[in-house]
């Protein structure tokens, strides 16, 4: 495991432990955190105490272990609120299916869930359970919802399980968990001075291009990736405006949302807001064409005709127009490319042709990734003064990919601001 940065020494970590055989690994997590210079306080559920004793964790952490919400001594001074405010980060390892279900429903029926509800600190969770329980649709739905709420899942891994089954559900190893925690804390560190005054504008979801009062042209975009980006940008401390096409998603906490329907609507809002932005992310799946004429009334079948001819006209290229803005109105511009073949070739072409600073490309033909799914994989491509660099992101929750994209964009924005990196003009080779 890489040695954590010295800037992370002294971080206050609240470790939650729920009932699972993997609880024995939590002792090593405490040890690793202490070796890194963190302060550690442990909170155990009632069931966790059947697998590892509070005394063991007290000896390793050097702090009393909390096990009850109704501890008269601790709660004399509203101890659970004090503990929630104390934490720089909350890590739950292991997290059972039951605990995950209670967290996603906002329950506060024991000390650990109450602390999670009362704390605004970054939260990470390491699931551990039987492979069938992990694969169950309810658990997959719950972990996806937790990720949308800002939790960062770690793992689980796959392999032999205590029950004799083989498959996914093993808690990730302590070293991997601690590394993920350090990465999250390092990412969260760029709040305050780095992002407090930054404005991020993001487009998300599909557009609908009317044919008549009943019908329209659209696509399969659910908006999940764009909304995850908005949540990640807000978590990084930025002011976020989300220009959203028609989706059935809740607005991320702290994000200003502007609803639009058509590509022309989205174009109008993007042109209005882009000059106020430091970072513009075009994640929406904007229709390339719209009907030349929208019928005033519902179109009817025309006798015995087997065909219907529609004349379509090109919609404005929103991201290219934003990228073509002149300084100082031009933000740092990130585009998306959803492809079904030759993903990297098309992404390189789009990066150059549209004058973007960075592009996130994904193959939406892969099962379980892209449109409508909770996971995504991507190829990140960006320009630097030295040329073009890239990075491959494997399949992962969209919330995790969003954090990577936002971190990368902010890092590049810092570099371009300090070095006055000029964009490649559209059409340049």
Coordinates of C-alpha atoms in Angstrom, one line a residue:
X1 CA 0.0 0.0 0.0
X2 CA 1.3 3.5 -0.9
X3 CA 2.4 5.6 2.0
X4 CA -0.3 8.3 2.6
X5 CA 0.5 11.9 2.2
X6 CA 1.7 13.6 5.4
X7 CA -1.1 16.0 4.9
X8 CA -3.5 13.3 6.0
X9 CA -1.9 12.7 9.3
X10 CA -4.2 13.8 12.1
X11 CA -7.4 13.1 10.2
X12 CA -10.3 11.9 12.4
X13 CA -11.8 8.7 11.1
X14 CA -15.0 7.2 12.5
X15 CA -14.9 3.4 11.8
X16 CA -18.3 1.7 11.9
X17 CA -18.4 -2.1 12.2
X18 CA -21.6 -4.2 11.6
X19 CA -22.3 -7.8 12.1
X20 CA -20.3 -10.1 9.8
X21 CA -17.5 -12.5 9.9
X22 CA -15.3 -10.0 8.1
X23 CA -15.4 -7.9 11.3
X24 CA -12.1 -9.5 12.3
X25 CA -10.4 -7.6 9.5
X26 CA -11.5 -4.3 11.0
X27 CA -8.8 -4.7 13.6
X28 CA -6.2 -4.4 10.9
X29 CA -8.0 -1.4 9.4
X30 CA -7.7 0.3 12.8
X31 CA -4.0 -0.5 12.9
X32 CA -3.3 0.7 9.4
X33 CA -5.1 4.0 10.1
X34 CA -3.2 4.5 13.3
X35 CA 0.1 3.8 11.5
X36 CA -0.8 6.5 9.0
X37 CA -1.3 9.0 11.9
X38 CA -5.1 9.1 11.9
X39 CA -7.2 9.5 15.0
X40 CA -9.7 6.6 15.1
X41 CA -12.9 6.1 17.0
X42 CA -14.9 2.9 16.6
X43 CA -18.7 2.5 16.7
X44 CA -20.0 -1.1 16.7
X45 CA -23.5 -2.4 16.1
X46 CA -24.9 -4.9 18.6
X47 CA -24.4 -7.8 16.2
X48 CA -20.8 -6.8 15.5
X49 CA -19.9 -7.5 19.1
X50 CA -20.6 -11.2 18.5
X51 CA -17.7 -11.4 16.0
X52 CA -15.0 -9.1 17.6
X53 CA -14.9 -7.6 21.1
X54 CA -15.0 -3.8 21.8
X55 CA -12.0 -4.4 24.1
X56 CA -9.8 -5.5 21.1
X57 CA -10.7 -2.4 19.1
X58 CA -10.3 -0.1 22.1
X59 CA -6.7 -1.4 22.6
X60 CA -5.9 -0.8 19.0
X61 CA -7.5 2.6 18.6
X62 CA -6.6 3.9 22.1
X63 CA -10.1 5.3 22.4
X64 CA -13.3 4.0 24.1
X65 CA -15.5 2.0 21.7
X66 CA -19.1 3.3 21.4
X67 CA -21.9 0.6 21.1
X68 CA -25.1 2.2 22.2
X69 CA -27.2 5.2 21.2
X70 CA -28.7 5.3 24.7
X71 CA -25.5 5.4 26.7
X72 CA -26.5 7.7 29.6
X73 CA -22.9 8.9 30.2
X74 CA -22.1 9.6 26.6
X75 CA -25.4 11.2 25.8
X76 CA -25.3 13.6 28.7
X77 CA -23.7 16.0 26.3
X78 CA -25.5 14.8 23.1
X79 CA -22.5 12.6 22.4
X80 CA -23.7 11.2 19.1
X81 CA -23.9 14.7 17.6
X82 CA -20.5 15.6 19.0
X83 CA -19.1 12.4 17.4
X84 CA -20.8 13.1 14.1
X85 CA -19.2 16.5 14.0
X86 CA -15.8 15.2 15.1
X87 CA -15.3 12.9 12.1
X88 CA -13.4 14.0 9.0
X89 CA -14.7 10.8 7.3
X90 CA -16.9 7.9 8.1
X91 CA -15.9 4.4 7.0
X92 CA -18.1 1.3 7.6
X93 CA -16.3 -2.0 7.2
X94 CA -17.8 -4.5 7.1
X95 CA -21.3 -3.3 6.0
X96 CA -24.0 -6.0 6.0
X97 CA -27.0 -6.1 3.6
X98 CA -29.2 -5.1 6.6
X99 CA -27.1 -2.0 7.4
X100 CA -27.0 -0.9 3.8
X101 CA -30.8 -1.2 3.6
X102 CA -31.3 0.8 6.8
X103 CA -28.8 3.5 5.6
X104 CA -30.5 3.9 2.2
X105 CA -33.8 4.5 3.9
X106 CA -32.5 7.1 6.3
X107 CA -33.1 5.1 9.4
X108 CA -31.5 6.1 12.7
X109 CA -32.4 3.2 14.9
X110 CA -28.9 2.6 16.5
X111 CA -25.8 4.7 17.1
X112 CA -24.1 4.0 13.8
X113 CA -27.0 4.8 11.5
X114 CA -27.8 7.9 13.6
X115 CA -24.2 9.2 13.3
X116 CA -24.3 8.7 9.5
X117 CA -27.5 10.7 9.2
X118 CA -26.1 13.5 11.4
X119 CA -22.7 13.8 9.7
X120 CA -21.8 15.8 6.6
X121 CA -18.4 14.1 6.4
X122 CA -17.3 12.0 3.4
X123 CA -18.7 8.5 3.8
X124 CA -17.3 5.2 2.5
X125 CA -18.7 1.7 2.8
X126 CA -17.2 -1.8 2.4
X127 CA -20.0 -4.3 1.8
X128 CA -19.5 -7.9 3.0
X129 CA -22.1 -10.6 2.6
X130 CA -23.0 -13.9 1.0
X131 CA -22.8 -13.9 -2.8
X132 CA -26.5 -14.4 -3.3
X133 CA -27.3 -11.6 -0.9
X134 CA -24.9 -9.3 -2.8
X135 CA -26.4 -10.2 -6.2
X136 CA -30.0 -9.7 -5.0
X137 CA -31.8 -6.9 -6.8
X138 CA -32.7 -5.3 -3.6
X139 CA -29.0 -5.0 -2.4
X140 CA -27.9 -3.8 -5.9
X141 CA -30.6 -1.2 -5.8
X142 CA -29.7 -0.1 -2.3
X143 CA -26.0 0.2 -3.0
X144 CA -26.7 2.2 -6.1
X145 CA -29.0 4.6 -4.2
X146 CA -26.3 5.0 -1.5
X147 CA -23.8 5.9 -4.2
X148 CA -26.3 8.5 -5.5
X149 CA -26.5 9.9 -1.9
X150 CA -22.7 10.4 -1.9
X151 CA -21.5 7.2 -0.3
X152 CA -18.4 5.7 -1.9
X153 CA -18.7 1.8 -2.1
X154 CA -15.4 -0.1 -1.8
X155 CA -15.6 -3.5 -3.4
X156 CA -16.7 -6.1 -2.6
X157 CA -14.2 -8.6 -3.8
X158 CA -14.9 -12.2 -5.0
X159 CA -13.7 -15.6 -3.9
X160 CA -14.3 -18.2 -1.2
X161 CA -16.8 -17.3 1.5
X162 CA -17.1 -18.4 5.1
X163 CA -20.5 -20.1 4.2
X164 CA -18.8 -22.3 1.6
X165 CA -20.1 -20.3 -1.4
X166 CA -17.8 -18.8 -4.1
X167 CA -18.5 -15.4 -5.7
X168 CA -18.7 -11.7 -5.1
X169 CA -19.4 -10.4 -1.6
X170 CA -16.1 -10.7 0.2
X171 CA -15.1 -7.6 2.0
X172 CA -12.2 -5.9 0.3
X173 CA -8.8 -6.3 2.0
X174 CA -7.9 -3.8 4.7
X175 CA -5.1 -2.3 2.6
X176 CA -7.4 -1.6 -0.3
X177 CA -10.0 -0.1 2.0
X178 CA -7.5 2.2 3.6
X179 CA -6.1 3.3 0.3
X180 CA -9.6 4.2 -1.0
X181 CA -10.1 6.2 2.2
X182 CA -6.9 8.1 1.7
X183 CA -7.8 8.8 -2.0
X184 CA -11.2 10.1 -0.9
X185 CA -9.7 12.4 1.7
X186 CA -7.2 13.7 -0.8
X187 CA -10.0 14.4 -3.2
X188 CA -12.1 16.1 -0.6
X189 CA -9.1 18.3 0.4
X190 CA -9.5 20.4 -2.7
X191 CA -12.5 22.3 -1.2
X192 CA -12.1 25.7 0.4
X193 CA -9.6 27.7 -1.7
X194 CA -9.5 25.4 -4.7
X195 CA -13.2 25.1 -5.5
X196 CA -15.3 27.4 -3.3
X197 CA -15.7 30.1 -5.9
X198 CA -15.8 27.9 -8.9
X199 CA -19.0 27.6 -11.0
X200 CA -19.6 24.3 -12.8
X201 CA -22.3 24.0 -15.5
X202 CA -23.4 20.5 -16.5
X203 CA -25.8 19.4 -19.1
X204 CA -27.5 16.0 -18.5
X205 CA -30.2 13.6 -19.8
X206 CA -31.8 13.4 -23.2
X207 CA -33.6 16.0 -25.3
X208 CA -37.0 15.5 -26.8
X209 CA -37.6 16.9 -30.3
X210 CA -41.3 17.2 -31.0
X211 CA -42.9 15.8 -34.2
X212 CA -46.4 16.8 -33.2
X213 CA -48.3 17.4 -29.9
X214 CA -48.1 13.6 -29.1
X215 CA -44.8 12.3 -30.6
X216 CA -41.2 13.2 -30.3
X217 CA -37.7 11.9 -31.1
X218 CA -35.4 11.1 -28.2
X219 CA -32.8 8.6 -26.9
X220 CA -32.1 6.2 -24.0
X221 CA -30.2 8.6 -21.8
X222 CA -31.3 8.4 -18.2
X223 CA -29.3 11.4 -16.9
X224 CA -27.6 9.3 -14.2
X225 CA -24.0 10.1 -15.3
X226 CA -24.7 13.9 -15.5
X227 CA -26.5 13.9 -12.1
X228 CA -23.6 11.9 -10.6
X229 CA -21.2 14.6 -12.0
X230 CA -23.3 17.3 -10.4
X231 CA -23.2 15.6 -7.1
X232 CA -19.5 15.1 -7.3
X233 CA -18.8 18.7 -8.2
X234 CA -20.9 19.9 -5.3
X235 CA -19.2 17.5 -2.9
X236 CA -15.9 19.1 -4.1
X237 CA -17.1 22.5 -3.0
X238 CA -18.2 24.0 -6.3
X239 CA -21.3 26.0 -7.2
X240 CA -23.2 23.7 -9.6
X241 CA -25.8 24.5 -12.2
X242 CA -27.4 21.4 -13.9
X243 CA -29.2 21.9 -17.2
X244 CA -31.4 18.8 -17.4
X245 CA -33.4 17.2 -20.1
X246 CA -36.5 15.2 -19.1
X247 CA -35.4 12.6 -16.5
X248 CA -37.0 10.9 -13.5
X249 CA -34.2 11.7 -11.1
X250 CA -34.0 13.8 -7.9
X251 CA -31.9 16.9 -8.0
X252 CA -28.6 16.3 -6.1
X253 CA -28.3 18.2 -2.8
X254 CA -27.0 21.7 -3.2
X255 CA -27.3 21.8 -7.0
X256 CA -29.3 24.4 -8.9
X257 CA -31.4 22.6 -11.6
X258 CA -32.8 24.1 -14.8
X259 CA -35.3 21.9 -16.7
X260 CA -35.4 22.0 -20.5
X261 CA -37.0 19.8 -23.1
X262 CA -35.5 20.3 -26.6
X263 CA -32.0 20.8 -27.9
X264 CA -32.9 24.4 -28.7
X265 CA -34.0 24.9 -25.1
X266 CA -30.7 23.4 -23.8
X267 CA -28.7 25.5 -26.3
X268 CA -30.3 28.7 -25.0
X269 CA -29.5 27.9 -21.4
X270 CA -26.0 26.7 -22.2
X271 CA -25.2 29.9 -24.1
X272 CA -26.5 32.0 -21.2
X273 CA -24.7 30.2 -18.4
X274 CA -21.4 29.1 -20.1
X275 CA -19.7 32.5 -19.9
X276 CA -20.3 32.5 -16.1
X277 CA -18.7 29.0 -15.7
X278 CA -15.2 28.0 -14.8
X279 CA -16.0 24.4 -16.0
X280 CA -18.6 23.3 -18.5
X281 CA -19.4 19.6 -18.8
X282 CA -21.5 18.5 -21.8
X283 CA -22.9 15.2 -20.6
X284 CA -26.3 15.4 -22.1
X285 CA -27.3 13.2 -25.0
X286 CA -28.5 16.0 -27.3
X287 CA -30.4 15.1 -30.4
X288 CA -28.4 15.9 -33.5
X289 CA -31.5 16.7 -35.5
X290 CA -35.1 18.0 -35.0
X291 CA -38.1 18.1 -37.2
X292 CA -38.1 21.0 -39.7
X293 CA -41.8 21.6 -39.1
X294 CA -43.7 20.4 -36.0
X295 CA -47.2 19.4 -36.8
X296 CA -49.9 21.5 -35.1
X297 CA -52.1 18.5 -34.5
X298 CA -51.5 14.8 -34.1
X299 CA -50.3 13.3 -37.4
X300 CA -52.7 10.6 -38.8
X301 CA -52.1 7.6 -41.0
X302 CA -52.3 8.6 -44.6
X303 CA -54.6 6.2 -46.3
X304 CA -52.8 3.1 -47.4
X305 CA -49.3 4.6 -47.4
X306 CA -46.7 2.3 -45.8
X307 CA -44.2 5.0 -45.3
X308 CA -43.9 8.5 -43.7
X309 CA -41.2 10.9 -44.7
X310 CA -39.9 13.4 -42.1
X311 CA -37.6 16.3 -42.9
X312 CA -35.0 16.9 -40.2
X313 CA -32.7 19.8 -39.7
X314 CA -29.5 19.9 -37.7
X315 CA -29.6 21.1 -34.1
X316 CA -26.9 23.6 -32.8
X317 CA -23.7 21.9 -31.6
X318 CA -23.9 23.1 -28.0
X319 CA -20.5 22.0 -26.7
X320 CA -18.6 23.2 -29.9
X321 CA -20.2 26.6 -29.5
X322 CA -19.2 26.8 -25.9
X323 CA -15.6 25.7 -26.7
X324 CA -15.5 28.4 -29.4
X325 CA -16.2 31.2 -26.9
X326 CA -13.4 33.7 -26.7
X327 CA -11.5 34.3 -23.4
X328 CA -12.3 35.4 -20.8
X329 CA -15.9 34.0 -21.4
X330 CA -14.7 30.6 -22.3
X331 CA -14.8 28.0 -19.5
X332 CA -12.7 24.8 -19.4
X333 CA -14.8 22.4 -21.6
X334 CA -15.4 18.7 -21.1
X335 CA -17.4 16.7 -23.7
X336 CA -18.8 13.2 -23.7
X337 CA -18.8 10.7 -26.5
X338 CA -21.3 7.7 -26.3
X339 CA -20.3 5.4 -29.0
X340 CA -21.1 1.8 -30.2
X341 CA -17.9 1.2 -32.1
X342 CA -14.4 2.6 -32.7
X343 CA -14.8 4.5 -29.4
X344 CA -11.3 5.9 -29.1
X345 CA -11.0 7.0 -32.7
X346 CA -14.3 8.9 -32.6
X347 CA -13.3 10.4 -29.2
X348 CA -10.0 11.7 -30.6
X349 CA -11.7 13.2 -33.6
X350 CA -14.4 14.9 -31.4
X351 CA -11.8 16.3 -29.0
X352 CA -9.9 18.0 -31.9
X353 CA -12.8 18.9 -34.2
X354 CA -14.9 20.6 -31.5
X355 CA -11.9 22.2 -29.7
X356 CA -12.5 20.5 -26.4
X357 CA -10.1 20.4 -23.4
X358 CA -11.1 16.9 -22.3
X359 CA -13.5 14.2 -23.4
X360 CA -15.0 11.2 -21.6
X361 CA -15.8 8.4 -24.1
X362 CA -17.8 5.2 -23.4
X363 CA -19.0 2.3 -25.4
X364 CA -22.8 2.1 -24.7
X365 CA -23.1 -1.1 -26.6
X366 CA -21.6 -3.0 -23.6
X367 CA -24.2 -4.8 -21.5
X368 CA -24.7 -3.2 -18.1
X369 CA -22.8 0.0 -18.9
X370 CA -23.9 3.3 -20.3
X371 CA -27.5 4.4 -20.9
X372 CA -29.8 3.6 -18.0
X373 CA -27.3 1.6 -16.0
X374 CA -25.8 2.4 -12.6
X375 CA -22.3 1.5 -13.8
X376 CA -20.1 2.9 -16.5
X377 CA -16.6 2.5 -17.9
X378 CA -14.8 5.2 -19.8
X379 CA -11.7 6.4 -21.7
X380 CA -10.6 9.8 -20.6
X381 CA -8.7 11.9 -23.1
X382 CA -7.3 15.4 -22.5
X383 CA -5.0 18.0 -24.0
X384 CA -1.9 19.3 -22.2
X385 CA 0.8 21.8 -23.3
X386 CA 2.9 18.7 -24.2
X387 CA 0.2 17.0 -26.2
X388 CA -2.6 14.6 -25.6
X389 CA -2.8 12.2 -22.6
X390 CA -5.4 9.5 -21.8
X391 CA -6.6 7.2 -19.0
X392 CA -8.8 4.1 -19.0
X393 CA -11.4 3.8 -16.3
X394 CA -12.7 0.2 -15.7
X395 CA -16.4 -0.6 -15.0
X396 CA -17.4 1.1 -11.7
X397 CA -20.4 2.9 -10.2
X398 CA -21.2 6.1 -12.0
X399 CA -20.7 8.0 -8.8
X400 CA -17.1 6.8 -8.5
X401 CA -16.4 7.6 -12.2
X402 CA -18.0 11.1 -11.7
X403 CA -15.5 11.8 -8.8
X404 CA -12.6 10.8 -11.1
X405 CA -13.8 13.0 -13.9
X406 CA -14.4 16.0 -11.7
X407 CA -11.0 15.6 -10.0
X408 CA -9.3 15.3 -13.4
X409 CA -11.1 18.3 -14.8
X410 CA -10.3 20.5 -11.7
X411 CA -6.6 19.4 -11.9
X412 CA -6.5 20.3 -15.6
X413 CA -8.3 23.6 -14.9
X414 CA -5.7 24.5 -12.4
X415 CA -2.9 23.7 -14.9
X416 CA -4.6 25.6 -17.7
X417 CA -5.2 28.6 -15.5
X418 CA -1.6 28.9 -14.4
X419 CA -0.1 28.2 -17.9
X420 CA -2.8 29.9 -20.0
X421 CA -3.4 26.8 -22.1
X422 CA -5.1 27.8 -25.3
X423 CA -7.7 25.5 -26.8
X424 CA -7.1 23.9 -30.2
X425 CA -9.5 25.7 -32.6
X426 CA -12.3 23.6 -34.2
X427 CA -11.1 22.0 -37.4
X428 CA -7.4 22.0 -36.5
X429 CA -5.5 18.8 -37.2

